[in-house]
Coordinates of C-alpha atoms and ligand atoms in Angstrom, one line a residue:
X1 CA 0.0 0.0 0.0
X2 CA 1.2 3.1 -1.1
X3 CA 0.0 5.4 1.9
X4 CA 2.2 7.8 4.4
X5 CA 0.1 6.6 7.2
X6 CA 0.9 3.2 6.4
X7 CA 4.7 3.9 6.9
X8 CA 4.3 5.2 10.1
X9 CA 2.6 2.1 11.3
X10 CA 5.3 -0.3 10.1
X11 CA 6.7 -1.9 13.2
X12 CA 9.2 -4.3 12.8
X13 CA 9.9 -5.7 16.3
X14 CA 10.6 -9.6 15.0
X15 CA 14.2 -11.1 14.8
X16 CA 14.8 -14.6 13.3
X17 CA 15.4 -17.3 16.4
X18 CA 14.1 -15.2 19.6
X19 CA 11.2 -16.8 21.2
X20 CA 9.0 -16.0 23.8
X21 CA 7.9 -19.7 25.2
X22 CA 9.3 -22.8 26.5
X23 CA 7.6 -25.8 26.5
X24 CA 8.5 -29.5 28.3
X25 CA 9.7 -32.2 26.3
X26 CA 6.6 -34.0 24.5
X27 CA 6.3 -37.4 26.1
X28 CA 3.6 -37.9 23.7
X29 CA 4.1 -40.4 21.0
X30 CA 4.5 -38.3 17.7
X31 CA 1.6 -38.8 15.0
X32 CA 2.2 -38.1 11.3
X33 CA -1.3 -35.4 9.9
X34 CA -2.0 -36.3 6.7
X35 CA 0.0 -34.1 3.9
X36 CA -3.2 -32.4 2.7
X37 CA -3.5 -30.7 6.1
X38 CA -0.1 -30.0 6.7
X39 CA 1.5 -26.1 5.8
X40 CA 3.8 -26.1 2.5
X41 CA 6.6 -23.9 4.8
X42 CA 6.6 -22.8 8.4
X43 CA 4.0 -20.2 9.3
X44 CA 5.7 -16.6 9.3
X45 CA 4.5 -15.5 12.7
X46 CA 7.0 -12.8 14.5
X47 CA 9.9 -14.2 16.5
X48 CA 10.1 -11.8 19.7
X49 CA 10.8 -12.5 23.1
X50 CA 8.1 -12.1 25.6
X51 CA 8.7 -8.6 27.4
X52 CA 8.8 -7.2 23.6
X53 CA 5.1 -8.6 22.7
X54 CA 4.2 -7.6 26.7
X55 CA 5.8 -4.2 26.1
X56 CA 3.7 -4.4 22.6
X57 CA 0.2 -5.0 23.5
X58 CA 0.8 -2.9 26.9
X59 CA 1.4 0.2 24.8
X60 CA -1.3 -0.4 22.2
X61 CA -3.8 -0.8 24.8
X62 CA -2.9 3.0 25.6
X63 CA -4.1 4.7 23.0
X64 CA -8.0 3.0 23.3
X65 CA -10.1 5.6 24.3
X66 CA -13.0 4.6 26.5
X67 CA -15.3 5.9 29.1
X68 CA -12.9 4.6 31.4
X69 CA -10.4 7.2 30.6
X70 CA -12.0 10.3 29.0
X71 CA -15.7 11.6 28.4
X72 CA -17.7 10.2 25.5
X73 CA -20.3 12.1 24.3
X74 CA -21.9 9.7 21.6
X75 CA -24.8 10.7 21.1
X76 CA -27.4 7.5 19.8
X77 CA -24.5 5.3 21.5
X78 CA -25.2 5.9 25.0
X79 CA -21.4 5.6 26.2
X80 CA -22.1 5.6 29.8
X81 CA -20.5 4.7 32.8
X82 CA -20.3 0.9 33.4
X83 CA -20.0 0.7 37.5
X84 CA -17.1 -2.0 38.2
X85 CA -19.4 -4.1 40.7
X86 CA -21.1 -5.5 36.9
X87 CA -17.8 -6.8 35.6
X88 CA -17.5 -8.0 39.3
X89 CA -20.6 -10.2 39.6
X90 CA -20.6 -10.9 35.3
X91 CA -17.0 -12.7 36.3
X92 CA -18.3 -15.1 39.0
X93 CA -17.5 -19.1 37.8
X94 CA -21.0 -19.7 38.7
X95 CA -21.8 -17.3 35.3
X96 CA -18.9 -17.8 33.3
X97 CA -18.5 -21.6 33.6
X98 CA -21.8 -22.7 32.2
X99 CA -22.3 -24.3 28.8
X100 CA -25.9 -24.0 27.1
X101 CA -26.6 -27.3 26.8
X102 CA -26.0 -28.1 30.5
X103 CA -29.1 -29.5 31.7
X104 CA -31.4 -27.0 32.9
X105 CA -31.4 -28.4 36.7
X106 CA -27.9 -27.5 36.7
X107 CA -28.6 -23.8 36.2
X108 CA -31.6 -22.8 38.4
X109 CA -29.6 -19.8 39.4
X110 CA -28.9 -18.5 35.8
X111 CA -32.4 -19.2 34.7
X112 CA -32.9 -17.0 37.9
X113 CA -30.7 -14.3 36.8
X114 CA -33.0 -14.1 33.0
X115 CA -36.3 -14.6 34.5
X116 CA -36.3 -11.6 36.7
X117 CA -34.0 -9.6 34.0
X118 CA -37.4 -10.3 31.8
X119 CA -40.0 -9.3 34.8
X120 CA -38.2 -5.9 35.4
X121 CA -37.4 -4.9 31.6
X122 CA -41.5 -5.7 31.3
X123 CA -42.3 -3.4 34.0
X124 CA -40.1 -0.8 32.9
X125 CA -41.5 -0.9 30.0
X126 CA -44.9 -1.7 30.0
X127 CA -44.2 -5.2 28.1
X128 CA -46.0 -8.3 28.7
X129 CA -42.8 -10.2 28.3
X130 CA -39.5 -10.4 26.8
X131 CA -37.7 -12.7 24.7
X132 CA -33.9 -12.1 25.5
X133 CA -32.5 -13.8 22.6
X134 CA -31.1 -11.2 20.4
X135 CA -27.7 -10.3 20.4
X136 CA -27.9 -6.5 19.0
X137 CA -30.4 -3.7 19.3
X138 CA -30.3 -4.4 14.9
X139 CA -31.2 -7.8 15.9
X140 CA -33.9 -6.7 18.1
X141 CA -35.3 -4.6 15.2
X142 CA -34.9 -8.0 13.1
X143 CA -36.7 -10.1 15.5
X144 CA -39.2 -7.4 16.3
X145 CA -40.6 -7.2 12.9
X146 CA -40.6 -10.6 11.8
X147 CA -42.9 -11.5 14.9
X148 CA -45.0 -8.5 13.3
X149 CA -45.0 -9.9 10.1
X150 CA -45.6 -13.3 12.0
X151 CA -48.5 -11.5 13.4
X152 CA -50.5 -10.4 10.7
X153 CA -50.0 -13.4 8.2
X154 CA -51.5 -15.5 11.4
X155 CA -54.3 -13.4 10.2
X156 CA -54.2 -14.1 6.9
X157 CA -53.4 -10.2 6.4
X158 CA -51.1 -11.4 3.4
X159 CA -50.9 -7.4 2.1
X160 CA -48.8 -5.7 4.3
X161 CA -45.7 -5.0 3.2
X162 CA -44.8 -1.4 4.2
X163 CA -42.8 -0.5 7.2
X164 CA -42.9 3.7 7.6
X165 CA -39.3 4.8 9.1
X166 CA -39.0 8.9 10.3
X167 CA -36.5 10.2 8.2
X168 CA -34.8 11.2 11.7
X169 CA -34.5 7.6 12.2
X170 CA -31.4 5.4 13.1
X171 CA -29.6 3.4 10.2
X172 CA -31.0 0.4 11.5
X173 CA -34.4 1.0 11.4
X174 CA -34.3 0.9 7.2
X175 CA -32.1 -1.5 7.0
X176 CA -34.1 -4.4 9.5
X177 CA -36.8 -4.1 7.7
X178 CA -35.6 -4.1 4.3
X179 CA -33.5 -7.4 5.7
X180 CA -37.0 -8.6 6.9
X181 CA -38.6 -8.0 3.2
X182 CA -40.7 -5.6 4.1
X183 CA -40.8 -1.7 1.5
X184 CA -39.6 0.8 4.0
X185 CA -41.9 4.1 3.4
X186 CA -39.7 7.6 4.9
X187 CA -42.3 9.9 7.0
X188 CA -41.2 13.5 7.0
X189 CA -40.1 15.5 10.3
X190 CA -41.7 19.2 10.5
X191 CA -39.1 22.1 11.1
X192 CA -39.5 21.3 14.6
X193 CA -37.8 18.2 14.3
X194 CA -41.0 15.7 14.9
X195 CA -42.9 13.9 13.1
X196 CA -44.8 15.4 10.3
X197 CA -48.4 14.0 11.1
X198 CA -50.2 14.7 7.8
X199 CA -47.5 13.6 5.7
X200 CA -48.0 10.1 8.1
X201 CA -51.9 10.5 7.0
X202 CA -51.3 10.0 3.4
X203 CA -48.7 6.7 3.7
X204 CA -51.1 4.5 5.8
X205 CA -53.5 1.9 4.1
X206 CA -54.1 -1.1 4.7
X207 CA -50.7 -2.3 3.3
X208 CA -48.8 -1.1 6.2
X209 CA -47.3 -3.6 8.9
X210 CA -45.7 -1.3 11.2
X211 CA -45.0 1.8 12.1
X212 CA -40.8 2.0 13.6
X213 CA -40.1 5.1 15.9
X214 CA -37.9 6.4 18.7
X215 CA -39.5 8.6 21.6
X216 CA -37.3 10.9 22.4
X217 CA -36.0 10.9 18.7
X218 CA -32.6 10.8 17.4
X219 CA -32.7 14.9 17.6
X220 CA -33.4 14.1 21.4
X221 CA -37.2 15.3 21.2
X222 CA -39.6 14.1 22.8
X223 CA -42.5 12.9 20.4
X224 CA -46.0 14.9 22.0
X225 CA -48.5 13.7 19.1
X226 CA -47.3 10.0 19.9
X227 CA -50.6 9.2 20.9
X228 CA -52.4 10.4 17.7
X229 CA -49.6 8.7 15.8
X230 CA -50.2 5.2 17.6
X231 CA -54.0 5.8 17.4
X232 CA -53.7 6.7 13.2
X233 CA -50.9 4.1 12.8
X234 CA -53.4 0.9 14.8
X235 CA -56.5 2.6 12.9
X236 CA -55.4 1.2 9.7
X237 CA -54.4 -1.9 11.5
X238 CA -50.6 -1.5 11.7
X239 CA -48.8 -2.4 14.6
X240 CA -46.1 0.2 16.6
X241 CA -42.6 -0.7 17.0
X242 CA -40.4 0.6 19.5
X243 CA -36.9 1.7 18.6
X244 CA -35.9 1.8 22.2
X245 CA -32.2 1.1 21.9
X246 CA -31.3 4.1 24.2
X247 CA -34.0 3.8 26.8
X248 CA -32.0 6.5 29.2
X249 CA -34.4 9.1 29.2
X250 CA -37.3 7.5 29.9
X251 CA -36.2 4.8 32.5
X252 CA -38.7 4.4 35.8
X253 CA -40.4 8.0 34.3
X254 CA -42.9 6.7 31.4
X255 CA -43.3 3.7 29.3
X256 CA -43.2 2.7 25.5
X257 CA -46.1 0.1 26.7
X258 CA -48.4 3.0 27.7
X259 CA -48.3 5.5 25.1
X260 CA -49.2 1.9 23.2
X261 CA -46.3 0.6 21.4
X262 CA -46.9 -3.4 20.7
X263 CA -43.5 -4.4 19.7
X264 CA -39.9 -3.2 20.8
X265 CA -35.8 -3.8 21.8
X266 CA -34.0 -2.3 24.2
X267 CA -29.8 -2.1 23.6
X268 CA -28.6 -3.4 27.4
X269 CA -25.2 -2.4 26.2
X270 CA -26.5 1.0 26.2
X271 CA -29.1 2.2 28.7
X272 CA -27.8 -1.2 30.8
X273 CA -24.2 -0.5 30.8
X274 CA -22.2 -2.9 29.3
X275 CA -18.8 -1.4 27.8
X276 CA -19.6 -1.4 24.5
X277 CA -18.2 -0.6 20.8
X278 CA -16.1 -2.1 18.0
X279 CA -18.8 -4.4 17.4
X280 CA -19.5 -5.7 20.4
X281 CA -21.0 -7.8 23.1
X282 CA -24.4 -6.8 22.7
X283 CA -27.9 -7.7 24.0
X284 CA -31.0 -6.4 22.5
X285 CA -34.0 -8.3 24.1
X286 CA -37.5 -7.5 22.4
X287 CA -40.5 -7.1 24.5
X288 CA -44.1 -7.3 22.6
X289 CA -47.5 -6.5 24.3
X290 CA -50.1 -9.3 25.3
X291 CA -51.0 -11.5 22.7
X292 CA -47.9 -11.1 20.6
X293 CA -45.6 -13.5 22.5
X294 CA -46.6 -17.0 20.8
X295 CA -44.8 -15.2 18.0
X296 CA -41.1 -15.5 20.1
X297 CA -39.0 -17.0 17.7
X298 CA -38.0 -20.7 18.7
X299 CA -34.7 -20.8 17.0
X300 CA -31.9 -19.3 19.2
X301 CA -28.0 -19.0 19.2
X302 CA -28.6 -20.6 22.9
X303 CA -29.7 -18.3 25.4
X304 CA -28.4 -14.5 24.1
X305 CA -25.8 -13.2 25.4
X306 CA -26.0 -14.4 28.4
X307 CA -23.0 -12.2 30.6
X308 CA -24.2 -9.2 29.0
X309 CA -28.0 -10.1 30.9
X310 CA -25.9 -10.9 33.9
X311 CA -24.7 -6.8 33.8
X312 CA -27.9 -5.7 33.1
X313 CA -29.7 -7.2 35.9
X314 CA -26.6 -5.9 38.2
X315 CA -27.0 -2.6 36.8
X316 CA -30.8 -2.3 37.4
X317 CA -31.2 -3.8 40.9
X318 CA -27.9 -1.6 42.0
X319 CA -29.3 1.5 41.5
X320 CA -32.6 0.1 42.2
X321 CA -36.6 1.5 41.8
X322 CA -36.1 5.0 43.7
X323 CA -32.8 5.9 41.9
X324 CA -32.9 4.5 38.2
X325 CA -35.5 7.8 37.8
X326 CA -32.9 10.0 38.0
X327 CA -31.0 8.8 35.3
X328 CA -33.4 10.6 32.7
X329 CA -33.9 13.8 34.5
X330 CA -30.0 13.9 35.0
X331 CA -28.8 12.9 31.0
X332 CA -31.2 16.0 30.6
X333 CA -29.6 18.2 32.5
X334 CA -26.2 17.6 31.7
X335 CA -27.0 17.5 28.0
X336 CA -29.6 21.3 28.5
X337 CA -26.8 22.7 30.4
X338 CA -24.1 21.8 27.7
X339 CA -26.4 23.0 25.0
X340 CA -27.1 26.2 26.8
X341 CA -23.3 26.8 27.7
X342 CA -22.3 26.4 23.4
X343 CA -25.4 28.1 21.4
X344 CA -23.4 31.0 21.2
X345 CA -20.7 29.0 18.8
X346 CA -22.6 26.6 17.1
X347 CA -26.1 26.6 15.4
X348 CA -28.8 24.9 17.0
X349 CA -31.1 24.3 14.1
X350 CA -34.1 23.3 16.8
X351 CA -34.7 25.6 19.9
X352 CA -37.3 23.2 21.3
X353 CA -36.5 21.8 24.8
X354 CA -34.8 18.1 24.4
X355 CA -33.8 15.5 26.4
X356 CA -31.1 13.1 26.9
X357 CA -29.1 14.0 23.5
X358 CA -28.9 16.9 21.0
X359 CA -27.8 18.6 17.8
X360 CA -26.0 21.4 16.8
X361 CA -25.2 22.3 12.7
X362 CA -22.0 22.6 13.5
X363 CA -20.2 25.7 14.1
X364 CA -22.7 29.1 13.7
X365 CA -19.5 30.9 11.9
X366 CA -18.8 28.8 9.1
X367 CA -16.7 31.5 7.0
X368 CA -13.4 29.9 7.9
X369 CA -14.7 26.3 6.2
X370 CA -13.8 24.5 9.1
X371 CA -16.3 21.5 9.5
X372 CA -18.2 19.2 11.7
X373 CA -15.3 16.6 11.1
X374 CA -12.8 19.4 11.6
X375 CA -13.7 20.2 15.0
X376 CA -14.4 16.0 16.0
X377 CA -10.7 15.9 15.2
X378 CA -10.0 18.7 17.2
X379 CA -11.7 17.5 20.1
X380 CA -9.3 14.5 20.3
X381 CA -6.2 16.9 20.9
X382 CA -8.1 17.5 24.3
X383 CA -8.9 14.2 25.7
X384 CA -12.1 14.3 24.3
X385 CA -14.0 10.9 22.2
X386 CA -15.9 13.3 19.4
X387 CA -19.6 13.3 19.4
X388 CA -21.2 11.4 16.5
X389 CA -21.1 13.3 13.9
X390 CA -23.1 13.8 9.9
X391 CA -26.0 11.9 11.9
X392 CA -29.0 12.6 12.0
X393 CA -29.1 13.0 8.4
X394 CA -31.6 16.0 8.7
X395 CA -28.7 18.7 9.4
X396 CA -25.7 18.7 7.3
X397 CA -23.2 19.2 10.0
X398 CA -24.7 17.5 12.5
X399 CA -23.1 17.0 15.8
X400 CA -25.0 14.8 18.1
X401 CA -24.1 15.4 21.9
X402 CA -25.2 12.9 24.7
X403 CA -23.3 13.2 28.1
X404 CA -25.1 10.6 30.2
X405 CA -26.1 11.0 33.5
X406 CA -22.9 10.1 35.3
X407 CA -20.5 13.1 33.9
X408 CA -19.9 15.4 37.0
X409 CA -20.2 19.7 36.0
X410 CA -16.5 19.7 36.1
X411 CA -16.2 17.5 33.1
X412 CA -19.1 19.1 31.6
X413 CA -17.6 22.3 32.0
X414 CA -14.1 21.3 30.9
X415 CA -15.6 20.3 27.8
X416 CA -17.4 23.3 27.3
X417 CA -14.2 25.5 27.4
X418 CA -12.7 22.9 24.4
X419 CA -15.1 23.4 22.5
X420 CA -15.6 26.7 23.0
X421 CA -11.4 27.2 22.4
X422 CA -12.1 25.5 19.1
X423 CA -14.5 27.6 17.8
X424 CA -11.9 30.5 18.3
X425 CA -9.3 28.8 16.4
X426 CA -11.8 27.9 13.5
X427 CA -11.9 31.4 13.7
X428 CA -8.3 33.2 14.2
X429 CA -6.4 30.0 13.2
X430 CA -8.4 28.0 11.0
X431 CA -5.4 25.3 9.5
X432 CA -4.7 24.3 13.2
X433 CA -7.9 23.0 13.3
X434 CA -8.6 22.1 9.6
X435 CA -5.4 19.8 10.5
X436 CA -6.4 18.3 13.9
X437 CA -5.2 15.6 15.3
X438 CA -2.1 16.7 16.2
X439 CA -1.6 15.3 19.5
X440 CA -2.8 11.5 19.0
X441 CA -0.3 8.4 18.3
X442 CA -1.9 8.7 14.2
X443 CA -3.0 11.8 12.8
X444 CA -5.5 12.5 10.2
X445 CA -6.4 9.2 8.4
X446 CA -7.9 9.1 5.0
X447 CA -11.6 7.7 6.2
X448 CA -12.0 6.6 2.4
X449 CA -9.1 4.9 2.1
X450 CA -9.3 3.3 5.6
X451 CA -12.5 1.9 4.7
X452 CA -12.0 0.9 1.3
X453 CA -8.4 -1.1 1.8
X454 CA -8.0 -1.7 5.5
X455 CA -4.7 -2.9 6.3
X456 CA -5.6 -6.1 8.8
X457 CA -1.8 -7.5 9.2
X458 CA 1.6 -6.7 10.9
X459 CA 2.7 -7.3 7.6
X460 CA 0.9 -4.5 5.6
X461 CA -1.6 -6.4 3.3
X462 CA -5.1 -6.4 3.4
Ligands
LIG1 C1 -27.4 1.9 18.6 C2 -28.8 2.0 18.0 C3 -29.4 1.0 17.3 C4 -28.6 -0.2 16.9 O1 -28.1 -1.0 17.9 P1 -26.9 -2.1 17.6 O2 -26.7 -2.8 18.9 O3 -25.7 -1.2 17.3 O4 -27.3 -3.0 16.5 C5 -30.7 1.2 16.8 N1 -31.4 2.3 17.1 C6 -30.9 3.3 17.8 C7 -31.7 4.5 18.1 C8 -29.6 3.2 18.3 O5 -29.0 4.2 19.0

């Protein structure tokens, strides 16, 4: 690969004959593998001794950035603390040295663990029950509407094909349902960033399986005509499905079950704590209202992701009925206050109170051309993971903000003052920023090129 970036990475710490093992003389009786199996020449693995691949790793694992070591305001992603006591009780052997096809007798206390895990996420929800099988909130959505489209060809309702998606909406939503089969229909948001109810009007018939929404959405508002929406959407006999990947702001405060959602997931990696990111572990159980759960699906990679289940249910019961209402009054404040303390340097296309998360259209002076993607970069130079950024698609500079309920003022404030310094320097001394990072182990990569030819080995090829 012809790439500067690529030179910096080349490492080179192998040198023939050094090895980082000893191992006891084989007593075992040699056996001959058959050719066909065998290599053609030795593997070409490095030859290091073992403080160099300690010393290595070590160092690599410095330059992750997690919630663990600097604030992470994600918004969609819910990066939120993940208290310690989890990873405490999610490593006990009676959890982690279980196989799923133990018999069940020998795992009362596991089927313990997933049968209250499925009683609380019901009644903070306002589910009749949950299947906890999915590994992903996409999953979820997967699951989700298949037991809708499970549900109306029980009927015989052979028609309905359409599945109407807010054009506010995360990726996922689209992309489930056209995985599932189904036509997904885009419903229009009004200027203030909800859903454009008259535009919903003329895309139901009697062709339309479900209706997929998020409440607060993406832009962190909260949806006041959902009631209308669910009575329009269940008028033309649709079902509602509940995006409820990020449950944060709603938790022990109001429930998708009552404003009369019949199908949704919840992501327990993200309003349930488990570190998450890179792809992974996830858990994204769906709950459905009565009536709807002899449409479970029967087929299951074993029991979910079981550990993940184990966090949740710590996560819940630590904080406990009194205190898990705070956490969406508090991911409110701390995300107001930050978009309060910042209006003066970037545009906030929607002045309407929101919730847990919010957007700015990147910086209000845009004369220098510094972008969203400029100041993300910037942000890294501070400590700082970059908010997500180009999404919601609605705004093009969108800069989604989500602090979660855990970040204390000083961080909040610390932030601020970045990204209020940034804005200056788009302004006085725009290349500094235009060129960001300039502080990390990599600078700028080419996001094209990274994507298009990632380069997967020590080696260099792809
Ligand atoms: C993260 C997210 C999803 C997808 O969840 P995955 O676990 O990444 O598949 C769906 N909807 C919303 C609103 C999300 O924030």
């Amino acid at each position: 690969m012809n790439n500067k970036l690529y030179d910096h990475l080349i490492f080179e710490l192998s040198h023939p004959g050094r090895i980082g093992y000893s191992l006891p003389h084989n007593a075992i009786p040699h056996h001959a593998l058959p050719s066909d199996v065998c290599r053609d020449k030795p593997a070409e693995l490095p030859e290091c001794d073992e403080m160099t691949v300690v010393r290595h790793y070590t160092n690599h694992s410095g330059n992750n950035f997690g919630v663990d070591n600097g604030f992470y305001p994600l918004g969609s992603c819910t990066m939120k603390y993940n208290p310690k006591i989890n990873e405490e009780i999610a490593s006990l052997p009676s959890f982690t040295h279980i196989h799923p096809l133990q018999p069940k007798q020998t795992v009362k206390g596991c089927e313990e663990v997933t049968t209250a895990l499925r009683h609380l996420l019901s009644s903070l929800t306002g589910m009749y029950d949950f299947t906890l099988k999915p590994c992903a909130g996409a999953h979820g959505e997967l699951t989700g509407l298949m037991i809708i489209r499970a549900y109306h060809e029980s009927r015989g309702d052979m028609k309905r094909v359409k599945v109407i998606v807010p054009d506010s909406a995360h990726g996922t939503n689209p992309a489930s349902a056209a995985v599932c089969g189904l036509q997904v229909v885009e419903v229009k948001s009004l200027a203030d960033g909800t859903v454009d109810i008259d535009d919903l009007r003329s895309k139901l018939d009697d062709t339309v399986a479900a209706m997929m929404m998020t409440n607060p959405n993406t832009l962190g508002l909260f949806e006041h005509n959902i009631v209308e929406i669910v009575k329009l959407v269940h008028d033309c006999g649709g079902l509602m499905y509940y995006d409820g990947a990020n449950l944060n702001p709603l938790l022990g405060i109001c429930r998708p079950g009552d404003m009369g959602f019949d199908v949704m997931h919840i992501n327990l990696h993200k309003t349930f704590s488990t570190p998450h990111g890179g792809g992974g572990p996830g858990s994204g159980p769906v709950g459905v209202r009565k009536g709807l759960e002899p449409f479970f699906p029967m087929v299951n990679p074993f029991h979910g992701n079981f550990l993940v289940e184990v966090r949740a249910l710590t996560y819940i019961l630590s904080l406990g009925k009194e205190n898990i209402k705070h956490v969406g009054p508090l991911s409110t404040l701390n995300a107001t206050y930050i978009r309060h303390q910042l209006k003066d340097a970037y545009e906030l296309p929607i002045q309407s109170l929101s919730k847990h998360e919010f957007v700015f259209n990147g910086l209000k002076d845009k004369s220098t051309g510094v972008t969203t993607l400029d100041v993300a970069k910037r942000l890294l130079d501070f400590g700082f993971h970059a908010p997500t950024i180009y999404f919601p698609l609605l705004f093009h500079e969108a800069m989604m903000i989500e602090p979660t309920e855990n970040e204390s003022k000083e961080t909040l404030d610390h932030f601020i003052d970045v990204m209020h310094q940034i804005a200056r320097e788009a302004k006085e001394t725009p290349d500094v920023v235009k060129t960001a990072p300039h502080n990390t182990p990599i600078s700028r990569v080419d996001d094209v090129l990274a994507a298009r030819h990632p380069v997967l080995t020590f080696k260099g090829e792809n």
